Coordinates of C-alpha atoms in Angstrom, one line a residue:
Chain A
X182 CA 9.3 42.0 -37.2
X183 CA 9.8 39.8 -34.3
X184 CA 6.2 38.1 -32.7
X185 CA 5.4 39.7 -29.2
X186 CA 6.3 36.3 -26.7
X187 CA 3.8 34.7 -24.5
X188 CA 3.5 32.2 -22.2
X189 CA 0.5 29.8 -21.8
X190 CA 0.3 28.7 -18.3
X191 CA -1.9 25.8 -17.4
X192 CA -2.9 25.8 -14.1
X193 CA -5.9 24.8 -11.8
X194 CA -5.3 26.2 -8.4
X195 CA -6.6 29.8 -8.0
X196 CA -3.8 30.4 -5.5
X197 CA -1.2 28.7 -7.3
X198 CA -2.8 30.7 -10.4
X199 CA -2.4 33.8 -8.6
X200 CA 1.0 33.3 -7.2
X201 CA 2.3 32.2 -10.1
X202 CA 1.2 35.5 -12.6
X203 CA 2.2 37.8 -9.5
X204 CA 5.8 36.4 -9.9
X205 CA 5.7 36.0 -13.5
X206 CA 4.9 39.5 -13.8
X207 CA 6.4 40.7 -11.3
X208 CA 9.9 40.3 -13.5
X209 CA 11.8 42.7 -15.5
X210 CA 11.5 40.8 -18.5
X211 CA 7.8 41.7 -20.9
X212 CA 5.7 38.5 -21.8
X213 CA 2.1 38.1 -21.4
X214 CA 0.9 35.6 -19.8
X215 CA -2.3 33.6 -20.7
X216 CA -3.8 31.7 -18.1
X217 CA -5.8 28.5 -19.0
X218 CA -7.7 26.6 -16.0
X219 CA -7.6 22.9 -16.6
X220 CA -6.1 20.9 -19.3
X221 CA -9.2 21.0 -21.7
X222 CA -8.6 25.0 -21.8
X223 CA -4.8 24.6 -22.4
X224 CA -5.6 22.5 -25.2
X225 CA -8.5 24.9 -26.5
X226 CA -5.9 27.8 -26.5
X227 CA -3.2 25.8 -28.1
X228 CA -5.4 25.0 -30.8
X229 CA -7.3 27.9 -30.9
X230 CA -10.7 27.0 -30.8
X231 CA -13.7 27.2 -27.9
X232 CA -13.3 30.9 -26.2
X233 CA -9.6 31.1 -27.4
X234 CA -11.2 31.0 -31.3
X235 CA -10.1 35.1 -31.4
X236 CA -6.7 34.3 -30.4
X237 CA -4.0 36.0 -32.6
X238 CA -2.4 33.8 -35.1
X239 CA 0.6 32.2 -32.6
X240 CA 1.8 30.1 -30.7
X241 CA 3.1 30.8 -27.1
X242 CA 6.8 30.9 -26.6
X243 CA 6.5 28.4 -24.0
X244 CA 3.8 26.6 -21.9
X245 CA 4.3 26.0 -18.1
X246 CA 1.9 23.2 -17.6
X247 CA 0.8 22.1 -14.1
X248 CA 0.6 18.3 -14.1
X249 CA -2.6 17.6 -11.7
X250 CA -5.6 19.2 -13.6
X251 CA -9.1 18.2 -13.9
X252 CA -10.7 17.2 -17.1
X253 CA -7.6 16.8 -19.4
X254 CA -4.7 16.3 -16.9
X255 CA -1.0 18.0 -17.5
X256 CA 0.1 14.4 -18.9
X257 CA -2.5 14.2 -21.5
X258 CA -1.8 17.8 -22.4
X259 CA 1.9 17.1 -23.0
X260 CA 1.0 13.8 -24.8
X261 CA -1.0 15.9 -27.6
X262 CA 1.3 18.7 -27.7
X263 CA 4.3 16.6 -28.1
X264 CA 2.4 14.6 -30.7
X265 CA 0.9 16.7 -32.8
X266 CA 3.5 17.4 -35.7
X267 CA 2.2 21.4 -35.7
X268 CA 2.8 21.7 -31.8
X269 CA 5.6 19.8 -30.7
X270 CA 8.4 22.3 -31.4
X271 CA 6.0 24.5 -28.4
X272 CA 8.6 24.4 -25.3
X273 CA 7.0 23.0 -22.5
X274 CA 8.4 23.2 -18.6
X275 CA 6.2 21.1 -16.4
X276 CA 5.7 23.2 -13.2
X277 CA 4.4 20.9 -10.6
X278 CA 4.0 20.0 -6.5
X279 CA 5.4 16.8 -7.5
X280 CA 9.1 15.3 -7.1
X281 CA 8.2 11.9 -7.6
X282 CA 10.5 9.4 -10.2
X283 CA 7.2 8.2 -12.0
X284 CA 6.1 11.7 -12.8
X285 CA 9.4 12.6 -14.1
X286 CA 10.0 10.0 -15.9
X287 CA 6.7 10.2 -17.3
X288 CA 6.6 13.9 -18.4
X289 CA 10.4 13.3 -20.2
X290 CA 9.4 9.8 -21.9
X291 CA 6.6 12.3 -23.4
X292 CA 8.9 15.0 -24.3
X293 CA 8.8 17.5 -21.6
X294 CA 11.4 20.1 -22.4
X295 CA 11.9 20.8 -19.0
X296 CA 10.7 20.0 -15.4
X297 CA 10.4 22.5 -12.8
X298 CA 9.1 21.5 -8.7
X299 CA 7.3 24.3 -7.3
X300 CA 9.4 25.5 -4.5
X301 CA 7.7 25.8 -1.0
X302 CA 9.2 28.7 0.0
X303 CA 7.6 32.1 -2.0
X304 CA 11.2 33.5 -2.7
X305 CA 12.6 30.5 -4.4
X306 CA 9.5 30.3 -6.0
X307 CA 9.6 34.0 -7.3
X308 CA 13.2 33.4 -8.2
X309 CA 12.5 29.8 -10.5
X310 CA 9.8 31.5 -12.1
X311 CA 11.5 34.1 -13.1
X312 CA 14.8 32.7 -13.9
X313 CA 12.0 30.0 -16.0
X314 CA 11.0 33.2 -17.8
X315 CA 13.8 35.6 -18.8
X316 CA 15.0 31.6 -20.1
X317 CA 12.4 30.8 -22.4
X318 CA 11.1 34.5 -23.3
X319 CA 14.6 36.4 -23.5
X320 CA 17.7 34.2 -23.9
X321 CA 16.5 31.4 -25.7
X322 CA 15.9 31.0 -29.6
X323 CA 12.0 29.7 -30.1
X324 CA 11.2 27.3 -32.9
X325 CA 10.8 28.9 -36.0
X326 CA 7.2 29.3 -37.7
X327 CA 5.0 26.4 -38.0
X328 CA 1.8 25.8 -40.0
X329 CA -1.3 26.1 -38.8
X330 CA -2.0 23.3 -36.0
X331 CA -4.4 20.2 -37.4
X332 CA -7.2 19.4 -34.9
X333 CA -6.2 15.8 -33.5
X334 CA -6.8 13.3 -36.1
X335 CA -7.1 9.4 -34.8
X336 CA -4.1 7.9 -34.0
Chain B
X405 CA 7.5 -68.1 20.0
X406 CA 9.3 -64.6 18.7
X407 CA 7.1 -64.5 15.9
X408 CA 3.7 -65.1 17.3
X409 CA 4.6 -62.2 19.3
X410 CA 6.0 -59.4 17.0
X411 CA 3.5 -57.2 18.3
X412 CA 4.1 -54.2 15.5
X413 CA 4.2 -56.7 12.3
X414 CA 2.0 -59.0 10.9
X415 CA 3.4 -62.1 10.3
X416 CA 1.9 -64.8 8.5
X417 CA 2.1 -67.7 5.6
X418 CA 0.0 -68.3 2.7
X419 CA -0.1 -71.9 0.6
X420 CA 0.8 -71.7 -3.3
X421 CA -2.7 -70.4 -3.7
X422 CA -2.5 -67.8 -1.2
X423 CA -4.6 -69.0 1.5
X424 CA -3.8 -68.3 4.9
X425 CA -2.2 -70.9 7.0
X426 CA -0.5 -69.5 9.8
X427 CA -1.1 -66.2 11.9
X428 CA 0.9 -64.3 14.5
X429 CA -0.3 -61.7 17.3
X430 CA 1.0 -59.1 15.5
X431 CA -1.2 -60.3 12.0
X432 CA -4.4 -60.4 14.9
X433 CA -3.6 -56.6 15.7
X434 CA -2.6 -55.3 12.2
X435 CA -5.6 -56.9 10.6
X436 CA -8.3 -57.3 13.3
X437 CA -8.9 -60.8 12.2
X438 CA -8.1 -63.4 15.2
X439 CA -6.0 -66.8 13.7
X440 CA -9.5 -69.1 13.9
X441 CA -11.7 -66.4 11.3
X442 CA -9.2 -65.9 8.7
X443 CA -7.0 -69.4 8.5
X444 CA -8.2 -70.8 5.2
X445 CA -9.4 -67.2 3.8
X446 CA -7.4 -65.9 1.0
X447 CA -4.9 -62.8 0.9
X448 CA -7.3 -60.8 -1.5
X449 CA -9.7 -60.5 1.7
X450 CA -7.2 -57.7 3.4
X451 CA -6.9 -55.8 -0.1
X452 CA -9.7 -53.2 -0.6
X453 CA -12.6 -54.5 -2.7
X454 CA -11.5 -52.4 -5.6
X455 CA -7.4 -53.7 -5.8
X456 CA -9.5 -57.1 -5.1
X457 CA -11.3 -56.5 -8.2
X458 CA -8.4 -56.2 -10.3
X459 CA -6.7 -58.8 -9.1
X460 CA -3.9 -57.2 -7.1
X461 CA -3.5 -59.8 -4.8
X462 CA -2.9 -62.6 -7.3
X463 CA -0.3 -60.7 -9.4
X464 CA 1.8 -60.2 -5.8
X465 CA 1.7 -63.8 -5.7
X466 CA 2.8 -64.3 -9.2
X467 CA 5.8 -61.4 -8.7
X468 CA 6.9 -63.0 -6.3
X469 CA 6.7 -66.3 -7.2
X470 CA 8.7 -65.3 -9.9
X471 CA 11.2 -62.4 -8.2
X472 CA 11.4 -65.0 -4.7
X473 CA 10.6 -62.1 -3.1
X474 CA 9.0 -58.6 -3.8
X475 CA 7.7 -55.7 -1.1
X476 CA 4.9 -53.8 -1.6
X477 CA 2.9 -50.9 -0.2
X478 CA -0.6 -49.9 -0.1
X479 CA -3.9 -49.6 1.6
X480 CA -5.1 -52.5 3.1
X481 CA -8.7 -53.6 5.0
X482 CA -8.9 -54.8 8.4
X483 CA -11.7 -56.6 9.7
X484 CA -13.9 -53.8 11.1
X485 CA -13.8 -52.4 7.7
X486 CA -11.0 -49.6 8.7
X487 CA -8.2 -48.9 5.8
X488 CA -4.3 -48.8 7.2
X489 CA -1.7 -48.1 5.2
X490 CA 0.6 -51.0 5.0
X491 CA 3.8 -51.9 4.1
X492 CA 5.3 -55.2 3.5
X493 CA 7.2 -58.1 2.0
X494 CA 6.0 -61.5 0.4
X495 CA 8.7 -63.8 0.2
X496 CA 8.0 -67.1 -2.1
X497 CA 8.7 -70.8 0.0
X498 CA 10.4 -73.7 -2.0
X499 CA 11.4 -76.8 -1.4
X500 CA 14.4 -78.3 -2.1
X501 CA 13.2 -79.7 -5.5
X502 CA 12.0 -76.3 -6.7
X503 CA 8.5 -76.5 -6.1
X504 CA 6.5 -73.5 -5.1
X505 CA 5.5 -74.7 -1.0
X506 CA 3.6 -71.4 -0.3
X507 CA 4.8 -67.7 0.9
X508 CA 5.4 -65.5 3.7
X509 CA 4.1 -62.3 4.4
X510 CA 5.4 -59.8 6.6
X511 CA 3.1 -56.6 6.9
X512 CA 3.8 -53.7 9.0
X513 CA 1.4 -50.6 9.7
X514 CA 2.5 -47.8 8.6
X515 CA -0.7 -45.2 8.8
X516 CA 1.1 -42.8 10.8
X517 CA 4.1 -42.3 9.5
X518 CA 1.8 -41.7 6.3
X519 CA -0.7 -39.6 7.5
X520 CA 2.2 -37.5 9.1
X521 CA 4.1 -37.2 5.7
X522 CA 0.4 -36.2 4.5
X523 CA 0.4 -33.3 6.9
X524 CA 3.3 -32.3 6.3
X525 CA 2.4 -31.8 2.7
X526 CA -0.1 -30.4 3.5
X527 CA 1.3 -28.1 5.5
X528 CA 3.9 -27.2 3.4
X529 CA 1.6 -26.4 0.5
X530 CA -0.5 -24.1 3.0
X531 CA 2.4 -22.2 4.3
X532 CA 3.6 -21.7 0.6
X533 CA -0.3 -20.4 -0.2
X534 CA 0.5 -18.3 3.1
X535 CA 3.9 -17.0 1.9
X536 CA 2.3 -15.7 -1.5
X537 CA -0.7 -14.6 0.8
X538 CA 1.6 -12.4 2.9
X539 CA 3.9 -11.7 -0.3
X540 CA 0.4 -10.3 -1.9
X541 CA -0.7 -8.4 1.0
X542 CA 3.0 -6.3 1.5
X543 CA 2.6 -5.5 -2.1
X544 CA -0.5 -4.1 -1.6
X545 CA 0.8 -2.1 1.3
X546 CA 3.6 -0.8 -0.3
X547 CA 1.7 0.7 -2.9
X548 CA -1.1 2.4 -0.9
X549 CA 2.1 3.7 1.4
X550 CA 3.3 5.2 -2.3
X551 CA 0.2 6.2 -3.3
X552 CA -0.2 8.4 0.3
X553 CA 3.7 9.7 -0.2
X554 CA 2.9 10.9 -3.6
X555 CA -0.6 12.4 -1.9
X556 CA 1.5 14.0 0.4
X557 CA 3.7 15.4 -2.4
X558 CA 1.3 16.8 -3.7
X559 CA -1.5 18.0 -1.8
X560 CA -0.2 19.4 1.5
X561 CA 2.4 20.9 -0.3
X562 CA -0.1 23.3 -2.3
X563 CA -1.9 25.0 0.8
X564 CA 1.7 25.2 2.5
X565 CA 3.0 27.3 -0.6
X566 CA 0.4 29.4 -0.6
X567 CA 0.7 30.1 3.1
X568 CA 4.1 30.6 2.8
X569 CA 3.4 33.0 -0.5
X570 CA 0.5 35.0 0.6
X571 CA 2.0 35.8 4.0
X572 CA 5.3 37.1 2.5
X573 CA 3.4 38.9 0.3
X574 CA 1.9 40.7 2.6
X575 CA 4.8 41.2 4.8
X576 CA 5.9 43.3 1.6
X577 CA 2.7 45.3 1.2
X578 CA 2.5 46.1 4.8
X579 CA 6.1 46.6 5.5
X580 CA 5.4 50.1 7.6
X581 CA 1.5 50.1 8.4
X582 CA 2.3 47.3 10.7
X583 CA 3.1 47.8 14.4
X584 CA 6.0 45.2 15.5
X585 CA 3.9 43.2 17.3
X586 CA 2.0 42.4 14.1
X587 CA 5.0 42.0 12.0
X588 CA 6.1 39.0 14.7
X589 CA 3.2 37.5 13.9
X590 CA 3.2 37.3 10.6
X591 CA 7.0 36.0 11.0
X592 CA 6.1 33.2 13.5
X593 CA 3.5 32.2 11.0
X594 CA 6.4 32.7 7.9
X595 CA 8.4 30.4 9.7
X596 CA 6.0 28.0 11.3
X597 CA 5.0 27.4 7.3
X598 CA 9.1 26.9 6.5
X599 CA 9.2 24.2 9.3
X600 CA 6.2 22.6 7.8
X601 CA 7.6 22.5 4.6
X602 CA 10.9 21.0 5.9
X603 CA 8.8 18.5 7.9
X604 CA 7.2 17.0 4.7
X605 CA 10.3 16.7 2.7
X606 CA 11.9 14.9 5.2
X607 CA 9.3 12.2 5.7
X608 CA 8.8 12.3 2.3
X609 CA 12.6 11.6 2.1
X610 CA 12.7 9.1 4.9
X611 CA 9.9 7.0 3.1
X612 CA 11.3 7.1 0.2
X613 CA 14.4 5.3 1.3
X614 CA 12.8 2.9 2.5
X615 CA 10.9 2.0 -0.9
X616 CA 13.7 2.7 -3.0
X617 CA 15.7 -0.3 -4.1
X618 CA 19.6 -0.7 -3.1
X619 CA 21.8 -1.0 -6.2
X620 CA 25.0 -2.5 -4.5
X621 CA 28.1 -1.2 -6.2
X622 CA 31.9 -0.5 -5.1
X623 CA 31.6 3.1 -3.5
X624 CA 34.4 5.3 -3.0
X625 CA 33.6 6.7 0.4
X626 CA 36.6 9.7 -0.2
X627 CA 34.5 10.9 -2.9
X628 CA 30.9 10.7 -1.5
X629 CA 32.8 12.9 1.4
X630 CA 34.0 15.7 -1.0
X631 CA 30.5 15.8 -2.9
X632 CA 28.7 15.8 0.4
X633 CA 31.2 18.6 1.2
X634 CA 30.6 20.5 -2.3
X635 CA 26.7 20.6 -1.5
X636 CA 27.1 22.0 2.1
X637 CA 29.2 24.7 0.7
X638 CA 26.8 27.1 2.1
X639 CA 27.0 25.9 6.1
X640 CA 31.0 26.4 5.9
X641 CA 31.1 29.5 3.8
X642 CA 32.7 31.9 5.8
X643 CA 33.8 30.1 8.8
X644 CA 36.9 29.1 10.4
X645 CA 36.4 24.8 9.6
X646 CA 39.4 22.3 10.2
X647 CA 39.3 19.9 8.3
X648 CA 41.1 16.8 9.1
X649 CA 40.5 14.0 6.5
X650 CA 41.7 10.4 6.6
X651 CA 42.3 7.9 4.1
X652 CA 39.0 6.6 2.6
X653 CA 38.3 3.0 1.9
X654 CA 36.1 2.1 -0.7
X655 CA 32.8 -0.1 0.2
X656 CA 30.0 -2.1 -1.2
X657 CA 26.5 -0.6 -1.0
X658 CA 24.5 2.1 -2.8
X659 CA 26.0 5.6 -3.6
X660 CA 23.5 7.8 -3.5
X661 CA 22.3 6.2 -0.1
X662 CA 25.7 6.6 1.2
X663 CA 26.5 10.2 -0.4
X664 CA 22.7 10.9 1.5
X665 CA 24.4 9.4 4.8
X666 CA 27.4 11.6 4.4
X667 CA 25.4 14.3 4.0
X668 CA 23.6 13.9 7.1
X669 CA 26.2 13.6 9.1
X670 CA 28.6 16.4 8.0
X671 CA 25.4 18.9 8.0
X672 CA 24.9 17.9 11.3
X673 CA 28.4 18.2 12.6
X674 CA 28.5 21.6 10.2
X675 CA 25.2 22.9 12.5
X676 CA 25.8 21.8 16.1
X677 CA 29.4 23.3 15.5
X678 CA 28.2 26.8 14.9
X679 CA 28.6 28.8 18.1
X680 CA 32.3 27.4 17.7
X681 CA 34.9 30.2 16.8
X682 CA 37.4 27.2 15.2
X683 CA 35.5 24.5 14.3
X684 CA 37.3 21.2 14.1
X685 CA 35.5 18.3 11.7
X686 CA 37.2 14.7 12.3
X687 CA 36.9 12.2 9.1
X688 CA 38.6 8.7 9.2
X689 CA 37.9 5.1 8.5
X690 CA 39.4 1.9 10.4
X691 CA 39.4 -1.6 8.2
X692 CA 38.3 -4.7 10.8
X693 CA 38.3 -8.0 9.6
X694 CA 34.5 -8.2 8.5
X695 CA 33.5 -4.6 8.3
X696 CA 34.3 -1.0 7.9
X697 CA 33.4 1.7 10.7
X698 CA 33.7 5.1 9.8
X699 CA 33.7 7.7 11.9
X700 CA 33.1 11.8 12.3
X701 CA 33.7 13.6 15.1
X702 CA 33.3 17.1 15.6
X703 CA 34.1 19.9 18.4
X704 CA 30.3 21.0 19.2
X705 CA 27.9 20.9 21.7
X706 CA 27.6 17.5 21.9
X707 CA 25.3 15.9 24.0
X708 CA 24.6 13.9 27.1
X709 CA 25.2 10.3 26.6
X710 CA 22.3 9.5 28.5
X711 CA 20.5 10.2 25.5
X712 CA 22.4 8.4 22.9
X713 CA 20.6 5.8 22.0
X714 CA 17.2 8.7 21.4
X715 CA 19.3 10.1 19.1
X716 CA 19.0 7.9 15.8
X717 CA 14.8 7.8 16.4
X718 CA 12.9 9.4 13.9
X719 CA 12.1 13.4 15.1
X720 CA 14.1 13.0 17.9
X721 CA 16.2 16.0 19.3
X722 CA 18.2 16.7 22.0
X723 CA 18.8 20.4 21.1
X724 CA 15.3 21.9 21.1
X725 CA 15.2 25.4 20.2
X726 CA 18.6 27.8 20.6
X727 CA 19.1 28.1 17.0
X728 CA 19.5 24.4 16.3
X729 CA 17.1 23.7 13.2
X730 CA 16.0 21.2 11.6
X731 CA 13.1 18.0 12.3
X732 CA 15.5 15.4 13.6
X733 CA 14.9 13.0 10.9
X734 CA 18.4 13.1 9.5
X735 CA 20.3 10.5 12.0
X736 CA 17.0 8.4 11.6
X737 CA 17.3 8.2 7.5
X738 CA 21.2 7.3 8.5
X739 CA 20.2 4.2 10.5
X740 CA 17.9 3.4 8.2
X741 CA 20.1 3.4 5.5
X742 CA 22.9 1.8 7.1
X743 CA 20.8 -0.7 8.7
X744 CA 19.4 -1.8 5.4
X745 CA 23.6 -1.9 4.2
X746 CA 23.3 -5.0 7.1
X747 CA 25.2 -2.2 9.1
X748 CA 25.3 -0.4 12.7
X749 CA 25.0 2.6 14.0
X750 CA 26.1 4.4 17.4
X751 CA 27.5 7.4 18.6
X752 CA 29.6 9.0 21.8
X753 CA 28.9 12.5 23.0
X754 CA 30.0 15.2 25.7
X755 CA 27.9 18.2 26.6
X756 CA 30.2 21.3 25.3
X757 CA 33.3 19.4 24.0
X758 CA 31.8 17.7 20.9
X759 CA 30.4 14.5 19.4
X760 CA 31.5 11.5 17.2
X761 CA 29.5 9.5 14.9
X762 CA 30.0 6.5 13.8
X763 CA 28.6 3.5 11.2
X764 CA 29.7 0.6 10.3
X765 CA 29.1 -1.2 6.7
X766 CA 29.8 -5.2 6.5
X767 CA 32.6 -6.1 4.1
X768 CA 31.2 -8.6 1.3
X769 CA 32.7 -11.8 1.7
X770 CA 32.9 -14.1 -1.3
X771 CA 30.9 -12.5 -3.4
X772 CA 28.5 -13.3 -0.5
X773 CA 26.3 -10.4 0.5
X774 CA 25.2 -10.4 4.1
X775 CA 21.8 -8.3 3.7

């Protein structure tokens, strides 16, 4: 029995919010998509806790994290997913405004699977996000099973 | 007598115990004592109470009793009171059995030579506190002109996406309840949004280039032309392009500047060509003795060369609308780049027959760079 897969997308902007499920959704390929506002939300979902407590047992196929977010930015997101030994097999495709070196070289030195600049124009943004998705939901292998996901420890 | 008038030096002699016993004009100037005060006084009364104290004078004496004849330097007292730098030589007298018959003192005042080396110390120490100032202040104003390319990144980019998204999105949904008029306007606005968005990239682009740091390595410009060529595969497809490629030299300077250059210029030649049935693209290098000026020349509209020299500033255009797009930054990153290869940039043009651009990148000479 294969697990229905999912995508958490973090993401602050309403209208990028918006834009971003109607194209998501607007593919061929199924996937649900589970919208988390800021970072702090993202990270409540991931670890299932706060108003994502009734969450089913799973983790998303693959997180499309925004890097600019209030509270816990896209950075620190990717910093605890990446080092928490439960969560860092989670793919995660940074989806952000931003082409500039530091960022990228940021969100890679932290492990970002993949980094993906939101294209001005809504058709090229339609087709990355959906070329982004039928990747990550339909052609490629995710991670196999991982046990349940310790809350943060220190250090 | 020559040396009661020396005007610049003072000239005098002491006896063995360094008395004064003879004075010049030039001692009366130097020192501000006239020959009647000071005959009889001893040397120690033109040293500074505090070299008095330790005995300075005396142990000149002995030096140069003992070298025959030693120079010194240092401040000295005149009779008003007023220090002055001095510089001069006691020379010890002896008879021609040996014995010790006094000495001679030449002094000379050297204040402003001293105080001039003083300011120029000085000077030099405040122009380097000035240099780091300066040095300080450019750091500081590259990193707030970062700081507002990345804003710019970011947030213009957000509202100009969801323009772009919403209004397409609602030229879908309202595909056939909208008269034409209203489907122009929603176009105009598409496109106004796409403009915008090229508009940002480019200055983004162009201020990037000016931040980023040259790495300097031998370039193949024959190859930069066939990537630049691979990545405007689009502009050609289809059309009926000469292409007319000469032997490619290979030059110092940064490759992806230069592939970005080559880009420019072939795109450019690629879009002003377009209402050409055969289009005819030019590509050659000549080797001068200090540089190397490539060239590209192409069968378009060309332009007026009354206008040449508007056409490397940033956003300037001499083919407005007609289906020419594009913001005009393009030459302007060229020159930019080229200039910062120590390099020129120029171009020739005729209205309907065509246009040929050219730059010019300095050969290194002995492992010298010329930047």
């Amino acid at each position: 029995m294969t697990k229905p897969r999912w995508i958490l997308l973090a993401e602050d902007n309403a209208n990028d919010a918006d834009l971003t499920m109607r194209a998501l959704l607007a593919s061929q390929s199924p996937g649900e998509i589970v919208h988390a506002g800021d970072g702090a939300e993202a990270l409540d979902c991931l670890y299932r806790r706060g108003s994502f407590q009734l969450r089913d047992d799973d983790s998303p196929t693959v997180v499309l994290l925004d890097l600019k977010m209030p509270k816990v930015n896209g950075l620190e997101v990717l910093r605890q997913i990446k080092g928490d030994a439960a969560l860092k097999n989670i793919p995660v495709v940074i989806f952000t405004s931003s082409r500039e070196q530091a960022d990228l070289a940021e969100s890679y030195h932290l492990g970002a699977n993949a980094y993906v600049v939101k294209p001005l124009g809504y058709r090229e943004f339609v087709s990355a996000l959906t070329d982004v998705k039928k990747f990550w939901l339909v052609i490629n292998e995710p991670p196999p099973d991982v046990p349940e996901p310790q809350l943060a420890a220190a250090a | 007598m020559l040396v009661e008038n020396a005007k610049d030096y003072a000239i005098y002699m002491l006896d063995p115990q360094g008395n004064v016993i003879t004075w010049n004009a030039g001692a009366e100037l130097v020192e501000g004592y006239r020959a009647e005060e000071i005959i009889g006084k001893h040397l120690s009364t033109f040293f500074t109470p505090e070299d008095a104290a330790r005995g300075m004078p005396q142990d000149f004496l002995k030096l140069a009793e003992r070298e025959g004849k030693i120079s010194n330097e240092g401040w000295r007292v005149r009779k008003d009171g007023s220090r002055f730098w001095s510089q001069g030589v006691i020379t010890a007298l002896h008879d021609e059995e040996g014995t010790l018959r006094g000495f001679s003192k030449i002094a000379h005042d050297i204040t402003r030579e001293k105080e001039a080396e003083e300011e120029i110390r000085h000077l030099n120490e405040h122009l380097e506190q000035r240099v780091r100032d300066r040095t300080t202040q450019l750091e500081a104003a590259n990193k707030e002109l970062e700081a507002f390319s990345y804003s710019i990144s970011h947030d213009l980019r957000a509202p100009l996406r969801h323009i772009a998204g919403y209004i397409e999105i609602l030229q879908g949904e309202t595909a056939d309840k909208l008269d034409q008029q209203a489907r122009e306007y929603l176009q105009t606005v598409a496109d106004s949004a796409k403009n915008l968005g090229e508009l940002i990239d480019a200055l983004l682009a162009f201020s990037r280039m000016g931040r980023v740091e040259m790495r300097r390595q031998s370039v193949s410009l024959a190859a930069l032309v066939e990537e630049a060529r691979r990545e405007l595969q689009r502009d050609s497809e289809g059309r009926d392009i000469v292409w007319q490629i000469g032997k490619l030299p290979e030059v110092q300077g940064d490759a992806v500047m230069l592939r970005q250059v080559l880009i420019n210029l072939i795109s450019n030649a690629l879009k002003y060509t377009r209402k050409r049935g055969q289009v005819k693209i030019e590509i050659g290098a000549n080797e001068l003795e200090n540089e190397i000026v490539f060239f590209i020349r192409d069968n378009g509209v060309g332009f007026d060369m009354k206008y040449a020299d508007k056409l490397f500033g940033v956003f300037q255009r001499l083919h407005n609308e007609n289906g020419f797009e594009g913001v005009g930054i393009g030459l302007a990153n060229v020159r930019r780049i080229i200039h910062r290869h120590g390099g020129r940039t120029w171009a020739e043009g005729k209205p309907d027959v065509g246009a040929t651009f050219y730059f010019s990148i300095p050969k290194i000479q002995n492992g010298k760079e010329r930047l």
